[in-house]
Every structure is written in C-alpha cells, then in structure tokens.
Short mmCIF file of C-alpha atoms and ligand atoms in Angstrom, two decimals:
data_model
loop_
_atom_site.label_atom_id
_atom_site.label_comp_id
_atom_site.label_asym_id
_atom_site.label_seq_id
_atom_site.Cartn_x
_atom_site.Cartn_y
_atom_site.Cartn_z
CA UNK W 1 196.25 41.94 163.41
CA UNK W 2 196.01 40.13 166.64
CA UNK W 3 198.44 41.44 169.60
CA UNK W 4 199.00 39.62 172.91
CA UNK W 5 200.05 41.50 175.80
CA UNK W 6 202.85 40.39 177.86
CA UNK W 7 201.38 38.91 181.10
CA UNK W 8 202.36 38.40 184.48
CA UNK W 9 200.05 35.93 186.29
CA UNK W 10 199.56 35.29 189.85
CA UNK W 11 197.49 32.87 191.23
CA UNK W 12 196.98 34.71 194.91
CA UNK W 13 196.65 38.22 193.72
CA UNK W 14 195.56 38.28 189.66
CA UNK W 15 197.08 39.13 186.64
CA UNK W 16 198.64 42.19 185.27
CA UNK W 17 199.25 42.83 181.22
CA UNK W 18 201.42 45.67 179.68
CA UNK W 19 202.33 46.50 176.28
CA UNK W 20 205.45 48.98 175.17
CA UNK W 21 205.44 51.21 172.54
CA UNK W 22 207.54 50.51 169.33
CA UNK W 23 207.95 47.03 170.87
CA UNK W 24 204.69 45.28 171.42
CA UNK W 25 203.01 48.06 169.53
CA UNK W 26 204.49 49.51 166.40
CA UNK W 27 204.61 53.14 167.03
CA UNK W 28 204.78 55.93 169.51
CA UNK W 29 201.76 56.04 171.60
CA UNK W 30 200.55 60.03 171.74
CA UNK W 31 196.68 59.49 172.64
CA UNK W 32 194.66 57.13 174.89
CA UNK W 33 190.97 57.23 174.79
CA UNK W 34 188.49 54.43 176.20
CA UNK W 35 184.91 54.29 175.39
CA UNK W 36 181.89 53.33 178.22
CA UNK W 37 178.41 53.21 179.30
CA UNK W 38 177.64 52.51 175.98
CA UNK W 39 173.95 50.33 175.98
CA UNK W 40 173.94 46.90 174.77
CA UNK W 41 173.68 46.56 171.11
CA UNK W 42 175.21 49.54 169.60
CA UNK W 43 177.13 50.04 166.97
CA UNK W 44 180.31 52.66 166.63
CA UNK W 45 183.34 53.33 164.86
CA UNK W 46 182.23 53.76 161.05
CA UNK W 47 184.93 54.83 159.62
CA UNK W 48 188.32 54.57 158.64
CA UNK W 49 191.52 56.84 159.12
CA UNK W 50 194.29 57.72 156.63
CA UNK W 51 196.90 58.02 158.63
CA UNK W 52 196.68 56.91 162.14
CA UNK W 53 197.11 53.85 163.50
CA UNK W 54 195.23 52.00 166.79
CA UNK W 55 195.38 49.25 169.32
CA UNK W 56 192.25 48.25 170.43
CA UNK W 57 191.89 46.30 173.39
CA UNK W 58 188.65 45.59 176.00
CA UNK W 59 189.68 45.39 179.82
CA UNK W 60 186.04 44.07 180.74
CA UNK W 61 182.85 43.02 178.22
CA UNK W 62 182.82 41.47 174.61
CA UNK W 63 182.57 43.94 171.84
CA UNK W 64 183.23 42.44 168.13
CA UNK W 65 185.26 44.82 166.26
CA UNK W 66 184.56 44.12 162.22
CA UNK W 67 187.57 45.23 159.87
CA UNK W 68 187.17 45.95 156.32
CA UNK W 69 189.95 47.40 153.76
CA UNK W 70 187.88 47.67 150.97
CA UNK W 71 188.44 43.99 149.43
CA UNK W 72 188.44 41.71 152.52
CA UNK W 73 186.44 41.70 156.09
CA UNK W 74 187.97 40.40 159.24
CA UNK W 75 185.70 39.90 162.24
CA UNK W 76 187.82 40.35 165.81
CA UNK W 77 185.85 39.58 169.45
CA UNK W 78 187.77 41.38 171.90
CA UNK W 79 186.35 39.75 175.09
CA UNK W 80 189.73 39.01 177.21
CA UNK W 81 191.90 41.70 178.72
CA UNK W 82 195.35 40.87 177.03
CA UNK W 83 194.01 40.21 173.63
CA UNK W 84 194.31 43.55 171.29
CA UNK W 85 194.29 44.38 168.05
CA UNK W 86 196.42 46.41 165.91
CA UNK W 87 193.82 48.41 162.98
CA UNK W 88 196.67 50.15 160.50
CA UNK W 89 195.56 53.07 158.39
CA UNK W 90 192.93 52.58 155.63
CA UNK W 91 191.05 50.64 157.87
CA UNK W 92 187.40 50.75 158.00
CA UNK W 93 185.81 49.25 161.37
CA UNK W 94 182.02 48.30 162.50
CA UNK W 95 181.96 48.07 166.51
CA UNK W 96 179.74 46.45 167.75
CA UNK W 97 178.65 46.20 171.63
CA UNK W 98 177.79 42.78 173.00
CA UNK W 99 178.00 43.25 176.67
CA UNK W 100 176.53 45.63 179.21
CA UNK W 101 178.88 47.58 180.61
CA UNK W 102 182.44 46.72 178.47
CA UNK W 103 184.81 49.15 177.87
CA UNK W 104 186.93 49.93 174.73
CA UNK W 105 190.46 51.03 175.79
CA UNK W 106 192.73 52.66 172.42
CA UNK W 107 196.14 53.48 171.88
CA UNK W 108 196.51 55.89 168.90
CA UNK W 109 199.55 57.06 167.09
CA UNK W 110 198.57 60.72 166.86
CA UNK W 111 196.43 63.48 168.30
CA UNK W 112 193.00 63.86 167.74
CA UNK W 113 192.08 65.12 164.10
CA UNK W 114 188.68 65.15 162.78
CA UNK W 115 190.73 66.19 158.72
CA UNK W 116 192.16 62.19 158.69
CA UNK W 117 188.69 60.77 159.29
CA UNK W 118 186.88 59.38 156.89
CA UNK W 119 183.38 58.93 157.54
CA UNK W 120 181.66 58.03 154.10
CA UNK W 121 182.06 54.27 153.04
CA UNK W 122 181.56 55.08 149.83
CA UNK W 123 184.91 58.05 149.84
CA UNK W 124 186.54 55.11 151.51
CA UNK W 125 186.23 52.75 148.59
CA UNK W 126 187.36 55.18 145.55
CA UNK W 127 190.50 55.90 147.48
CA UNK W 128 190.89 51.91 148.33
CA UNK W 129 190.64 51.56 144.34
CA UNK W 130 193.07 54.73 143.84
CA UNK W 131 195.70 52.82 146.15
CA UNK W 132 195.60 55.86 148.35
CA UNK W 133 197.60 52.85 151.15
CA UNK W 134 199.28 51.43 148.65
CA UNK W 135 197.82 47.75 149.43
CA UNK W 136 199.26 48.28 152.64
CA UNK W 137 196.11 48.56 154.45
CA UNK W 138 196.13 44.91 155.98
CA UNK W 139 193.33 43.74 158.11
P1 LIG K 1 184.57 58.74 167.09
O1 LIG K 1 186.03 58.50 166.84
O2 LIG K 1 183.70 58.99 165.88
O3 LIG K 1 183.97 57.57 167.96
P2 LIG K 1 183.42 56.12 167.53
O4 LIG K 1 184.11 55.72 166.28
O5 LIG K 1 183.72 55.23 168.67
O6 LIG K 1 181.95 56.19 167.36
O7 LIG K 1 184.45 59.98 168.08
C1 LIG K 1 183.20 60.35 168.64
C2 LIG K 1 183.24 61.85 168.92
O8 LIG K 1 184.26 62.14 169.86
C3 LIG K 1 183.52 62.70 167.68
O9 LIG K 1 182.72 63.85 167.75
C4 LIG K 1 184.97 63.09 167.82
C5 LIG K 1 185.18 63.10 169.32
N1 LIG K 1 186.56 62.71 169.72
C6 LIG K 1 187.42 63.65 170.26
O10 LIG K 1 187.05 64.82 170.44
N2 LIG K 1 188.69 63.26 170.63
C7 LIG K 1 189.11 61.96 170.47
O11 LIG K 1 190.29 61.65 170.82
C8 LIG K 1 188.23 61.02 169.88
C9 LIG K 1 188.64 59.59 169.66
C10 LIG K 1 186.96 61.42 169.52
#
C-alpha cells in the first residue's frame, strides 16, 4: 500500500518529510535499517516475512520494489523521497536496483529475526494456500 509522508516545503531552503508511528505508519517502529552501495542492476529482498511488517521508502535513486502474496503481483517504483510503501506480513518482494547509488531506507515492526523469514518461494506458496495470513496479506 502506498504511504505519503507529511511534507513541509520550502521554496528557499528544501523540503523536509516525516512520518509517525501508529499514525502515518500502522505500528510501533522498533528497527531501522537502510540498504547502499548496492551496483546497478541487482536484485534483493526474496522473501517474505510472517509476522513483521515494513515501510519502505528511497531518500535518493529509483529502485522498483515487486510485491507478490501468492495470488496477485503489485509492482511499486520508489523514486521520490516522501513516497513509501507499507509491505504487511505474508508478503513476498523482488527489489530491484535501477539507479547507481539509491538507497533503501526501512521501518520494521520488530527486531531482527532470521526464524520469521521465509526464504523459499515455493514454502511461501503452501502456506499462502493453507491461509497461514488469513487473506490478510494485501499487496
Ligand atoms: P536481508 O533481509 O536478506 O536483505 P535483502 O532482502 O535486502 O537482500 O538481509 C541480508 C543479511 O543481513 C542477512 O544475512 C540478514 C542480515 N540482517 C541483519 O543481520 N539484521 C537486519 O536487521 C537485517 C534487515 C538483515
């Protein structure tokens, strides 16, 4: 889902975006991680989570962000600082970089922890079909 930060422009000395947790973003923020120097053309992510929840945002580049829940894909292009995006649980995402030098900036709802990763596409699928998110797992 596509977030827009709040935004206070200024014409003399630039703009300056901030989001507030369980208001613009809809849970308590207990990790930030941002991703960089990463060459043109790669690909990351890969995987979904069962629990935890992420806003995704990219202060400077383009880097297309592809969302999949196991019935539907959704393509993003993050390529403006106060556009973000909201990935839920049960989410599978394909990142993809498309400029040198941008930066992926996350929000996450929980610590790191390797045990609510799910890294095999194919795992992913037989717990979309066991409703393991209930259908809740909204692109
Ligand atoms: P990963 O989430 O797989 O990155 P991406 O999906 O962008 O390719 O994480 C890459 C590596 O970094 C992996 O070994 C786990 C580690 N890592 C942490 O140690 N702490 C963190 O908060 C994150 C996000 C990753």
């Amino acid at each position: 889902m596509l977030i827009e930060s709040k935004t206070v422009n200024n014409k003399d000395f630039g703009n300056l975006s901030f989001l507030e947790s369980n208001k613009d973003i809809p849970f308590d923020i207990k990790r930030i991680y941002y991703i960089y120097e990463v060459p043109l053309g790669t690909k990351r992510g890969m995987h979904a989570h069962k629990d935890l929840k992420q806003v995704l945002w990219c202060p400077y580049g383009e880097i297309d962000i592809v969302l999949d829940n196991g019935i539907e894909k959704k393509k993003y292009t993050l390529n403006e600082p106060n556009k973000l995006i909201l990935v839920g649980s049960g989410v599978w995402r394909d990142m993809y970089w498309k400029k040198e030098g941008a930066v992926l900036c996350v929000a996450a709802s929980d610590y790191y922890d390797e045990s609510d990763y799910i890294r095999d596409y194919d795992e992913f699928i037989k717990l979309v079909k066991e409703g393991y998110w209930n259908n809740e797992n909204k692109l």
